[in-house]
Amino acid sequence: MGFAEKLVNMLPLPENEVVVVNDWKAKCESMRGTPFELNGGLGQCSWVVSDSVFFLPNDFLRYVASQAKTPHAKLHWIAPREDFSSAVLVQREDSLVYTYLHVMGQDSLFYWVSIDNGCRYPGICPRQPLDWSAVTITGDFDFEGKESMLTMDAMLGIGEAPIHPILPGYVLSSGKDSLGHFVELDHGNNITSRMSGMYPVNPADTVPFIVGEYLDMNSTVGRLAPRDSAKFFLTVRQNGFFVRWADLYAQTHPLDSVEIAKFVKQIKL
């Protein structure tokens, strides 16, 4: 039984009567929402977000509402009419439209996932540092003679491709080491990254990034070597411990784009 249903069932009415509300439209209206019937057995409950969101039925809806960027943004809860407490998606119409799917990951747990980038929501959303890249470190990787790979990932890409931060962050240090140019960033949330083995953004660059300088995810921190296929090295630390890029990405992206598309097609929206 969802929060809204519990609340309505507890409301005392005149002459001490108690009415149990089972209809999904009544549940929506009881929480000051406007119901709409959709195709595929789905129903929609919608609100105009105001300064007060206490009447929204759960913490997730209240959190999404709190992120509204414009006055009078709209919020939509979409769920099967027969089980209206179990949403398949939540949507916020704001300056843009933000859609969050409620989906089951490979670990059989349910996650809210942003349809725009496939990231678990709310939470961090790291991006691939190259427009095209492949992680060469796999479960069966032979570390013999390559002990350095125990604490870094090798990323492959097309020569001279730009390298971007995996997350926005502030420069902790930068310069040149035995592998080439490097930059280390603090991304907040107890996450840092170090990218090394790079060429400078421009060949004439001799001044490293300034400590404390802010770089967003569209910034260019370096380039790959000028050859057909080149690599650089990435070290990500979370709470002080090295974490493989593939593990961090899987942690923050519980479904891939194919699975998301399949889910959207399944609910026939």
PDB file of C-alpha atoms in Angstrom:
ATOM      1  CA  MET A   1       0.000   0.000   0.000  1.00  0.00           C
ATOM      2  CA  GLY A   2       1.452   3.358  -1.046  1.00  0.00           C
ATOM      3  CA  PHE A   3       1.775   6.432   1.127  1.00  0.00           C
ATOM      4  CA  ALA A   4      -1.096   8.228  -0.616  1.00  0.00           C
ATOM      5  CA  GLU A   5      -3.466   5.302  -0.120  1.00  0.00           C
ATOM      6  CA  LYS A   6      -2.491   4.955   3.531  1.00  0.00           C
ATOM      7  CA  LEU A   7      -3.112   8.639   4.101  1.00  0.00           C
ATOM      8  CA  VAL A   8      -6.521   8.632   2.445  1.00  0.00           C
ATOM      9  CA  ASN A   9      -7.591   5.502   4.298  1.00  0.00           C
ATOM     10  CA  MET A  10      -6.772   7.224   7.602  1.00  0.00           C
ATOM     11  CA  LEU A  11      -8.840  10.351   6.932  1.00  0.00           C
ATOM     12  CA  PRO A  12     -11.916  10.500   9.234  1.00  0.00           C
ATOM     13  CA  LEU A  13     -15.079  11.786   7.570  1.00  0.00           C
ATOM     14  CA  PRO A  14     -18.342  13.197   9.091  1.00  0.00           C
ATOM     15  CA  GLU A  15     -20.329  10.851  11.338  1.00  0.00           C
ATOM     16  CA  ASN A  16     -17.087   8.927  12.039  1.00  0.00           C
ATOM     17  CA  GLU A  17     -17.258   7.129   8.690  1.00  0.00           C
ATOM     18  CA  VAL A  18     -14.033   5.885   7.106  1.00  0.00           C
ATOM     19  CA  VAL A  19     -13.977   5.517   3.307  1.00  0.00           C
ATOM     20  CA  VAL A  20     -11.281   3.348   1.711  1.00  0.00           C
ATOM     21  CA  VAL A  21     -10.183   4.837  -1.587  1.00  0.00           C
ATOM     22  CA  ASN A  22      -9.122   2.249  -4.160  1.00  0.00           C
ATOM     23  CA  ASP A  23      -9.599   4.208  -7.384  1.00  0.00           C
ATOM     24  CA  TRP A  24      -6.342   5.584  -8.812  1.00  0.00           C
ATOM     25  CA  LYS A  25      -7.968   8.868  -9.835  1.00  0.00           C
ATOM     26  CA  ALA A  26      -9.224   9.412  -6.293  1.00  0.00           C
ATOM     27  CA  LYS A  27      -5.748   8.653  -4.948  1.00  0.00           C
ATOM     28  CA  CYS A  28      -4.281  11.288  -7.268  1.00  0.00           C
ATOM     29  CA  GLU A  29      -6.886  13.899  -6.366  1.00  0.00           C
ATOM     30  CA  SER A  30      -6.432  13.195  -2.661  1.00  0.00           C
ATOM     31  CA  MET A  31      -2.846  14.419  -3.032  1.00  0.00           C
ATOM     32  CA  ARG A  32      -3.976  17.571  -4.904  1.00  0.00           C
ATOM     33  CA  GLY A  33      -2.991  16.137  -8.256  1.00  0.00           C
ATOM     34  CA  THR A  34      -4.831  16.097 -11.576  1.00  0.00           C
ATOM     35  CA  PRO A  35      -5.425  12.602 -13.052  1.00  0.00           C
ATOM     36  CA  PHE A  36      -5.131  11.702 -16.736  1.00  0.00           C
ATOM     37  CA  GLU A  37      -5.840   8.311 -18.273  1.00  0.00           C
ATOM     38  CA  LEU A  38      -3.116   7.104 -20.665  1.00  0.00           C
ATOM     39  CA  ASN A  39      -2.868   4.236 -23.123  1.00  0.00           C
ATOM     40  CA  GLY A  40      -1.467   0.838 -22.171  1.00  0.00           C
ATOM     41  CA  GLY A  41      -3.231   0.640 -18.821  1.00  0.00           C
ATOM     42  CA  LEU A  42      -1.284   3.611 -17.440  1.00  0.00           C
ATOM     43  CA  GLY A  43      -2.476   6.574 -15.449  1.00  0.00           C
ATOM     44  CA  GLN A  44      -0.876   9.953 -14.862  1.00  0.00           C
ATOM     45  CA  CYS A  45      -1.066  12.218 -11.824  1.00  0.00           C
ATOM     46  CA  SER A  46       0.178  15.778 -12.401  1.00  0.00           C
ATOM     47  CA  TRP A  47       0.968  18.758 -10.205  1.00  0.00           C
ATOM     48  CA  VAL A  48       2.091  22.328 -10.703  1.00  0.00           C
ATOM     49  CA  VAL A  49       5.107  22.690  -8.411  1.00  0.00           C
ATOM     50  CA  SER A  50       4.736  25.452  -5.857  1.00  0.00           C
ATOM     51  CA  ASP A  51       6.823  26.625  -2.909  1.00  0.00           C
ATOM     52  CA  SER A  52       5.125  23.989  -0.769  1.00  0.00           C
ATOM     53  CA  VAL A  53       5.517  20.368  -1.856  1.00  0.00           C
ATOM     54  CA  PHE A  54       4.628  18.663   1.448  1.00  0.00           C
ATOM     55  CA  PHE A  55       1.525  17.144  -0.143  1.00  0.00           C
ATOM     56  CA  LEU A  56       3.536  15.111  -2.660  1.00  0.00           C
ATOM     57  CA  PRO A  57       3.325  11.410  -1.760  1.00  0.00           C
ATOM     58  CA  ASN A  58       6.998  10.419  -1.484  1.00  0.00           C
ATOM     59  CA  ASP A  59      10.548  11.676  -1.006  1.00  0.00           C
ATOM     60  CA  PHE A  60      11.557  11.117  -4.630  1.00  0.00           C
ATOM     61  CA  LEU A  61       8.783  13.320  -5.997  1.00  0.00           C
ATOM     62  CA  ARG A  62       9.625  15.999  -3.444  1.00  0.00           C
ATOM     63  CA  TYR A  63      13.296  15.844  -4.430  1.00  0.00           C
ATOM     64  CA  VAL A  64      12.530  16.122  -8.157  1.00  0.00           C
ATOM     65  CA  ALA A  65      10.208  19.048  -7.420  1.00  0.00           C
ATOM     66  CA  SER A  66      12.936  20.759  -5.399  1.00  0.00           C
ATOM     67  CA  GLN A  67      15.164  20.821  -8.495  1.00  0.00           C
ATOM     68  CA  ALA A  68      12.698  22.974 -10.481  1.00  0.00           C
ATOM     69  CA  LYS A  69      14.411  25.891 -12.177  1.00  0.00           C
ATOM     70  CA  THR A  70      11.343  27.909 -13.165  1.00  0.00           C
ATOM     71  CA  PRO A  71       8.161  28.974 -11.344  1.00  0.00           C
ATOM     72  CA  HIS A  72       5.146  26.741 -11.895  1.00  0.00           C
ATOM     73  CA  ALA A  73       7.061  23.769 -13.270  1.00  0.00           C
ATOM     74  CA  LYS A  74       4.908  20.669 -13.793  1.00  0.00           C
ATOM     75  CA  LEU A  75       5.452  17.262 -12.226  1.00  0.00           C
ATOM     76  CA  HIS A  76       4.022  13.985 -13.561  1.00  0.00           C
ATOM     77  CA  TRP A  77       3.749  10.560 -11.884  1.00  0.00           C
ATOM     78  CA  ILE A  78       3.000   7.785 -14.407  1.00  0.00           C
ATOM     79  CA  ALA A  79       2.095   4.308 -13.204  1.00  0.00           C
ATOM     80  CA  PRO A  80      -0.106   1.298 -14.015  1.00  0.00           C
ATOM     81  CA  ARG A  81      -3.691   2.147 -13.092  1.00  0.00           C
ATOM     82  CA  GLU A  82      -4.027  -1.192 -11.272  1.00  0.00           C
ATOM     83  CA  ASP A  83      -0.931  -0.501  -9.139  1.00  0.00           C
ATOM     84  CA  PHE A  84      -0.730   3.268  -9.039  1.00  0.00           C
ATOM     85  CA  SER A  85       1.738   3.339  -6.160  1.00  0.00           C
ATOM     86  CA  SER A  86       4.424   1.777  -8.420  1.00  0.00           C
ATOM     87  CA  ALA A  87       5.493   4.399 -10.939  1.00  0.00           C
ATOM     88  CA  VAL A  88       7.237   3.485 -14.181  1.00  0.00           C
ATOM     89  CA  LEU A  89       8.451   7.046 -14.644  1.00  0.00           C
ATOM     90  CA  VAL A  90       8.417  10.543 -13.195  1.00  0.00           C
ATOM     91  CA  GLN A  91       8.717  13.615 -15.373  1.00  0.00           C
ATOM     92  CA  ARG A  92       9.362  17.289 -14.634  1.00  0.00           C
ATOM     93  CA  GLU A  93       8.395  19.909 -17.213  1.00  0.00           C
ATOM     94  CA  ASP A  94      10.650  22.842 -16.518  1.00  0.00           C
ATOM     95  CA  SER A  95      12.830  24.990 -18.752  1.00  0.00           C
ATOM     96  CA  LEU A  96      13.468  21.549 -20.282  1.00  0.00           C
ATOM     97  CA  VAL A  97      11.705  18.221 -19.853  1.00  0.00           C
ATOM     98  CA  TYR A  98      13.424  15.823 -17.425  1.00  0.00           C
ATOM     99  CA  THR A  99      12.361  12.177 -17.401  1.00  0.00           C
ATOM    100  CA  TYR A 100      13.320   9.541 -14.817  1.00  0.00           C
ATOM    101  CA  LEU A 101      12.574   5.853 -15.344  1.00  0.00           C
ATOM    102  CA  HIS A 102      11.996   3.406 -12.493  1.00  0.00           C
ATOM    103  CA  VAL A 103      13.765   0.308 -13.758  1.00  0.00           C
ATOM    104  CA  MET A 104      15.317  -2.909 -12.505  1.00  0.00           C
ATOM    105  CA  GLY A 105      19.065  -3.278 -12.911  1.00  0.00           C
ATOM    106  CA  GLN A 106      21.011  -6.477 -13.497  1.00  0.00           C
ATOM    107  CA  ASP A 107      21.311  -6.852  -9.711  1.00  0.00           C
ATOM    108  CA  SER A 108      17.482  -7.080  -9.468  1.00  0.00           C
ATOM    109  CA  LEU A 109      17.327  -3.767  -7.580  1.00  0.00           C
ATOM    110  CA  PHE A 110      15.163  -0.877  -8.768  1.00  0.00           C
ATOM    111  CA  TYR A 111      16.785   2.428  -9.717  1.00  0.00           C
ATOM    112  CA  TRP A 112      15.642   5.827 -10.864  1.00  0.00           C
ATOM    113  CA  VAL A 113      17.515   6.494 -14.099  1.00  0.00           C
ATOM    114  CA  SER A 114      17.678   9.712 -16.104  1.00  0.00           C
ATOM    115  CA  ILE A 115      16.541   9.004 -19.650  1.00  0.00           C
ATOM    116  CA  ASP A 116      18.834  11.764 -20.969  1.00  0.00           C
ATOM    117  CA  ASN A 117      22.150  10.215 -19.954  1.00  0.00           C
ATOM    118  CA  GLY A 118      21.343   6.793 -18.489  1.00  0.00           C
ATOM    119  CA  CYS A 119      22.711   7.822 -15.088  1.00  0.00           C
ATOM    120  CA  ARG A 120      21.342   6.639 -11.777  1.00  0.00           C
ATOM    121  CA  TYR A 121      19.433   9.565 -10.283  1.00  0.00           C
ATOM    122  CA  PRO A 122      20.154  11.354  -8.064  1.00  0.00           C
ATOM    123  CA  GLY A 123      23.903  10.914  -8.007  1.00  0.00           C
ATOM    124  CA  ILE A 124      27.101  11.582  -9.925  1.00  0.00           C
ATOM    125  CA  CYS A 125      27.115  11.122 -13.692  1.00  0.00           C
ATOM    126  CA  PRO A 126      30.628  10.515 -15.062  1.00  0.00           C
ATOM    127  CA  ARG A 127      31.265  10.669 -18.809  1.00  0.00           C
ATOM    128  CA  GLN A 128      33.678   8.806 -20.999  1.00  0.00           C
ATOM    129  CA  PRO A 129      36.860  10.927 -21.116  1.00  0.00           C
ATOM    130  CA  LEU A 130      37.196  10.290 -24.863  1.00  0.00           C
ATOM    131  CA  ASP A 131      34.534  10.689 -27.524  1.00  0.00           C
ATOM    132  CA  TRP A 132      35.436   7.118 -28.422  1.00  0.00           C
ATOM    133  CA  SER A 133      37.316   4.917 -26.011  1.00  0.00           C
ATOM    134  CA  ALA A 134      37.829   1.361 -24.850  1.00  0.00           C
ATOM    135  CA  VAL A 135      39.048   0.096 -21.499  1.00  0.00           C
ATOM    136  CA  THR A 136      41.834  -2.412 -22.008  1.00  0.00           C
ATOM    137  CA  ILE A 137      41.817  -3.654 -18.402  1.00  0.00           C
ATOM    138  CA  THR A 138      39.434  -6.600 -18.135  1.00  0.00           C
ATOM    139  CA  GLY A 139      38.869  -9.355 -15.609  1.00  0.00           C
ATOM    140  CA  ASP A 140      41.300 -11.688 -17.372  1.00  0.00           C
ATOM    141  CA  PHE A 141      43.991  -9.052 -17.927  1.00  0.00           C
ATOM    142  CA  ASP A 142      47.537 -10.388 -17.511  1.00  0.00           C
ATOM    143  CA  PHE A 143      49.195  -8.103 -14.956  1.00  0.00           C
ATOM    144  CA  GLU A 144      52.560  -9.901 -15.082  1.00  0.00           C
ATOM    145  CA  GLY A 145      55.228  -7.306 -15.720  1.00  0.00           C
ATOM    146  CA  LYS A 146      52.586  -4.555 -15.746  1.00  0.00           C
ATOM    147  CA  GLU A 147      52.196  -3.802 -12.046  1.00  0.00           C
ATOM    148  CA  SER A 148      51.362  -0.160 -12.807  1.00  0.00           C
ATOM    149  CA  MET A 149      48.067  -1.334 -14.294  1.00  0.00           C
ATOM    150  CA  LEU A 150      46.976  -2.384 -10.809  1.00  0.00           C
ATOM    151  CA  THR A 151      46.358   1.294 -10.026  1.00  0.00           C
ATOM    152  CA  MET A 152      45.341   2.779 -13.368  1.00  0.00           C
ATOM    153  CA  ASP A 153      43.225   2.074 -16.431  1.00  0.00           C
ATOM    154  CA  ALA A 154      44.509   2.425 -19.979  1.00  0.00           C
ATOM    155  CA  MET A 155      42.142   4.225 -22.338  1.00  0.00           C
ATOM    156  CA  LEU A 156      42.434   3.843 -26.105  1.00  0.00           C
ATOM    157  CA  GLY A 157      41.355   6.301 -28.753  1.00  0.00           C
ATOM    158  CA  ILE A 158      42.055   7.826 -32.132  1.00  0.00           C
ATOM    159  CA  GLY A 159      45.263   9.845 -32.251  1.00  0.00           C
ATOM    160  CA  GLU A 160      45.093  13.510 -31.199  1.00  0.00           C
ATOM    161  CA  ALA A 161      41.572  13.035 -29.806  1.00  0.00           C
ATOM    162  CA  PRO A 162      40.716  15.512 -27.020  1.00  0.00           C
ATOM    163  CA  ILE A 163      40.546  14.171 -23.453  1.00  0.00           C
ATOM    164  CA  HIS A 164      37.849  15.492 -21.105  1.00  0.00           C
ATOM    165  CA  PRO A 165      37.344  15.277 -17.325  1.00  0.00           C
ATOM    166  CA  ILE A 166      35.124  12.393 -16.245  1.00  0.00           C
ATOM    167  CA  LEU A 167      33.311  14.823 -13.901  1.00  0.00           C
ATOM    168  CA  PRO A 168      33.534  18.564 -13.197  1.00  0.00           C
ATOM    169  CA  GLY A 169      36.267  19.332 -10.712  1.00  0.00           C
ATOM    170  CA  TYR A 170      39.010  21.559  -9.354  1.00  0.00           C
ATOM    171  CA  VAL A 171      42.670  21.117 -10.295  1.00  0.00           C
ATOM    172  CA  LEU A 172      44.754  19.581  -7.503  1.00  0.00           C
ATOM    173  CA  SER A 173      47.977  19.414  -9.514  1.00  0.00           C
ATOM    174  CA  SER A 174      49.245  19.237 -13.084  1.00  0.00           C
ATOM    175  CA  GLY A 175      52.524  19.020 -14.939  1.00  0.00           C
ATOM    176  CA  LYS A 176      54.683  16.401 -16.582  1.00  0.00           C
ATOM    177  CA  ASP A 177      55.826  13.013 -15.306  1.00  0.00           C
ATOM    178  CA  SER A 178      57.484   9.923 -16.786  1.00  0.00           C
ATOM    179  CA  LEU A 179      54.324   9.097 -18.773  1.00  0.00           C
ATOM    180  CA  GLY A 180      53.763  12.572 -20.205  1.00  0.00           C
ATOM    181  CA  HIS A 181      51.501  15.453 -19.211  1.00  0.00           C
ATOM    182  CA  PHE A 182      49.112  14.854 -16.319  1.00  0.00           C
ATOM    183  CA  VAL A 183      46.331  16.595 -14.417  1.00  0.00           C
ATOM    184  CA  GLU A 184      44.732  15.580 -11.123  1.00  0.00           C
ATOM    185  CA  LEU A 185      41.215  16.756 -10.261  1.00  0.00           C
ATOM    186  CA  ASP A 186      39.027  16.826  -7.161  1.00  0.00           C
ATOM    187  CA  HIS A 187      35.429  16.119  -8.209  1.00  0.00           C
ATOM    188  CA  GLY A 188      33.828  16.341  -4.779  1.00  0.00           C
ATOM    189  CA  ASN A 189      31.802  13.451  -3.336  1.00  0.00           C
ATOM    190  CA  ASN A 190      35.158  11.970  -2.211  1.00  0.00           C
ATOM    191  CA  ILE A 191      36.139  11.270  -5.830  1.00  0.00           C
ATOM    192  CA  THR A 192      39.427  12.292  -7.464  1.00  0.00           C
ATOM    193  CA  SER A 193      40.942  11.425 -10.823  1.00  0.00           C
ATOM    194  CA  ARG A 194      44.398  11.594 -12.373  1.00  0.00           C
ATOM    195  CA  MET A 195      44.875  11.562 -16.147  1.00  0.00           C
ATOM    196  CA  SER A 196      48.419  10.995 -17.370  1.00  0.00           C
ATOM    197  CA  GLY A 197      50.327  10.051 -20.497  1.00  0.00           C
ATOM    198  CA  MET A 198      48.746  12.943 -22.400  1.00  0.00           C
ATOM    199  CA  TYR A 199      50.010  15.474 -24.891  1.00  0.00           C
ATOM    200  CA  PRO A 200      49.229  19.128 -24.082  1.00  0.00           C
ATOM    201  CA  VAL A 201      46.084  20.662 -25.558  1.00  0.00           C
ATOM    202  CA  ASN A 202      48.266  22.811 -27.805  1.00  0.00           C
ATOM    203  CA  PRO A 203      51.888  21.851 -28.642  1.00  0.00           C
ATOM    204  CA  ALA A 204      53.078  25.301 -27.536  1.00  0.00           C
ATOM    205  CA  ASP A 205      51.539  24.961 -24.067  1.00  0.00           C
ATOM    206  CA  THR A 206      54.198  24.946 -21.369  1.00  0.00           C
ATOM    207  CA  VAL A 207      52.173  26.306 -18.432  1.00  0.00           C
ATOM    208  CA  PRO A 208      50.194  23.634 -16.518  1.00  0.00           C
ATOM    209  CA  PHE A 209      46.707  24.199 -15.192  1.00  0.00           C
ATOM    210  CA  ILE A 210      46.462  26.476 -12.167  1.00  0.00           C
ATOM    211  CA  VAL A 211      45.808  24.753  -8.839  1.00  0.00           C
ATOM    212  CA  GLY A 212      42.209  25.447  -7.857  1.00  0.00           C
ATOM    213  CA  GLU A 213      41.131  26.081 -11.455  1.00  0.00           C
ATOM    214  CA  TYR A 214      37.626  24.738 -12.190  1.00  0.00           C
ATOM    215  CA  LEU A 215      37.176  22.458 -15.197  1.00  0.00           C
ATOM    216  CA  ASP A 216      33.785  21.301 -16.431  1.00  0.00           C
ATOM    217  CA  MET A 217      33.077  18.158 -18.429  1.00  0.00           C
ATOM    218  CA  ASN A 218      33.457  19.990 -21.738  1.00  0.00           C
ATOM    219  CA  SER A 219      36.938  21.235 -20.857  1.00  0.00           C
ATOM    220  CA  THR A 220      39.900  19.687 -22.670  1.00  0.00           C
ATOM    221  CA  VAL A 221      42.667  18.549 -20.327  1.00  0.00           C
ATOM    222  CA  GLY A 222      44.957  17.069 -22.998  1.00  0.00           C
ATOM    223  CA  ARG A 223      45.177  15.137 -26.240  1.00  0.00           C
ATOM    224  CA  LEU A 224      46.237  11.681 -27.322  1.00  0.00           C
ATOM    225  CA  ALA A 225      49.540  11.175 -29.086  1.00  0.00           C
ATOM    226  CA  PRO A 226      49.535  11.932 -32.843  1.00  0.00           C
ATOM    227  CA  ARG A 227      49.209   8.389 -34.188  1.00  0.00           C
ATOM    228  CA  ASP A 228      46.434   6.199 -35.570  1.00  0.00           C
ATOM    229  CA  SER A 229      45.664   4.668 -32.172  1.00  0.00           C
ATOM    230  CA  ALA A 230      46.970   6.046 -28.893  1.00  0.00           C
ATOM    231  CA  LYS A 231      46.335   5.652 -25.175  1.00  0.00           C
ATOM    232  CA  PHE A 232      46.464   7.572 -21.943  1.00  0.00           C
ATOM    233  CA  PHE A 233      46.062   6.471 -18.326  1.00  0.00           C
ATOM    234  CA  LEU A 234      43.257   7.144 -15.872  1.00  0.00           C
ATOM    235  CA  THR A 235      43.276   6.631 -12.116  1.00  0.00           C
ATOM    236  CA  VAL A 236      40.009   7.181 -10.228  1.00  0.00           C
ATOM    237  CA  ARG A 237      39.881   7.137  -6.434  1.00  0.00           C
ATOM    238  CA  GLN A 238      36.668   6.960  -4.443  1.00  0.00           C
ATOM    239  CA  ASN A 239      36.873   7.497  -0.690  1.00  0.00           C
ATOM    240  CA  GLY A 240      40.643   7.222  -1.047  1.00  0.00           C
ATOM    241  CA  PHE A 241      40.601   3.823  -2.767  1.00  0.00           C
ATOM    242  CA  PHE A 242      41.391   3.048  -6.397  1.00  0.00           C
ATOM    243  CA  VAL A 243      38.293   2.052  -8.376  1.00  0.00           C
ATOM    244  CA  ARG A 244      38.280   0.660 -11.896  1.00  0.00           C
ATOM    245  CA  TRP A 245      36.669   2.951 -14.441  1.00  0.00           C
ATOM    246  CA  ALA A 246      34.412   0.111 -15.628  1.00  0.00           C
ATOM    247  CA  ASP A 247      33.188  -0.440 -12.057  1.00  0.00           C
ATOM    248  CA  LEU A 248      32.510   3.267 -11.455  1.00  0.00           C
ATOM    249  CA  TYR A 249      30.663   3.538 -14.757  1.00  0.00           C
ATOM    250  CA  ALA A 250      28.563   0.424 -14.036  1.00  0.00           C
ATOM    251  CA  GLN A 251      27.779   1.756 -10.560  1.00  0.00           C
ATOM    252  CA  THR A 252      26.437   5.020 -11.957  1.00  0.00           C
ATOM    253  CA  HIS A 253      24.874   3.617 -15.176  1.00  0.00           C
ATOM    254  CA  PRO A 254      22.801   0.572 -14.113  1.00  0.00           C
ATOM    255  CA  LEU A 255      21.296   0.182 -17.618  1.00  0.00           C
ATOM    256  CA  ASP A 256      22.786   0.738 -21.050  1.00  0.00           C
ATOM    257  CA  SER A 257      21.068   2.697 -23.826  1.00  0.00           C
ATOM    258  CA  VAL A 258      19.681  -0.468 -25.437  1.00  0.00           C
ATOM    259  CA  GLU A 259      17.985  -1.554 -22.203  1.00  0.00           C
ATOM    260  CA  ILE A 260      16.556   1.936 -21.674  1.00  0.00           C
ATOM    261  CA  ALA A 261      15.120   1.991 -25.211  1.00  0.00           C
ATOM    262  CA  LYS A 262      13.626  -1.462 -24.661  1.00  0.00           C
ATOM    263  CA  PHE A 263      11.976  -0.318 -21.419  1.00  0.00           C
ATOM    264  CA  VAL A 264      10.501   2.804 -23.032  1.00  0.00           C
ATOM    265  CA  LYS A 265       9.096   0.700 -25.892  1.00  0.00           C
ATOM    266  CA  GLN A 266       7.651  -1.800 -23.430  1.00  0.00           C
ATOM    267  CA  ILE A 267       5.620   0.813 -21.559  1.00  0.00           C
ATOM    268  CA  LYS A 268       4.371   2.203 -24.907  1.00  0.00           C
ATOM    269  CA  LEU A 269       4.861   5.880 -24.200  1.00  0.00           C
TER     270      LEU A 269
END
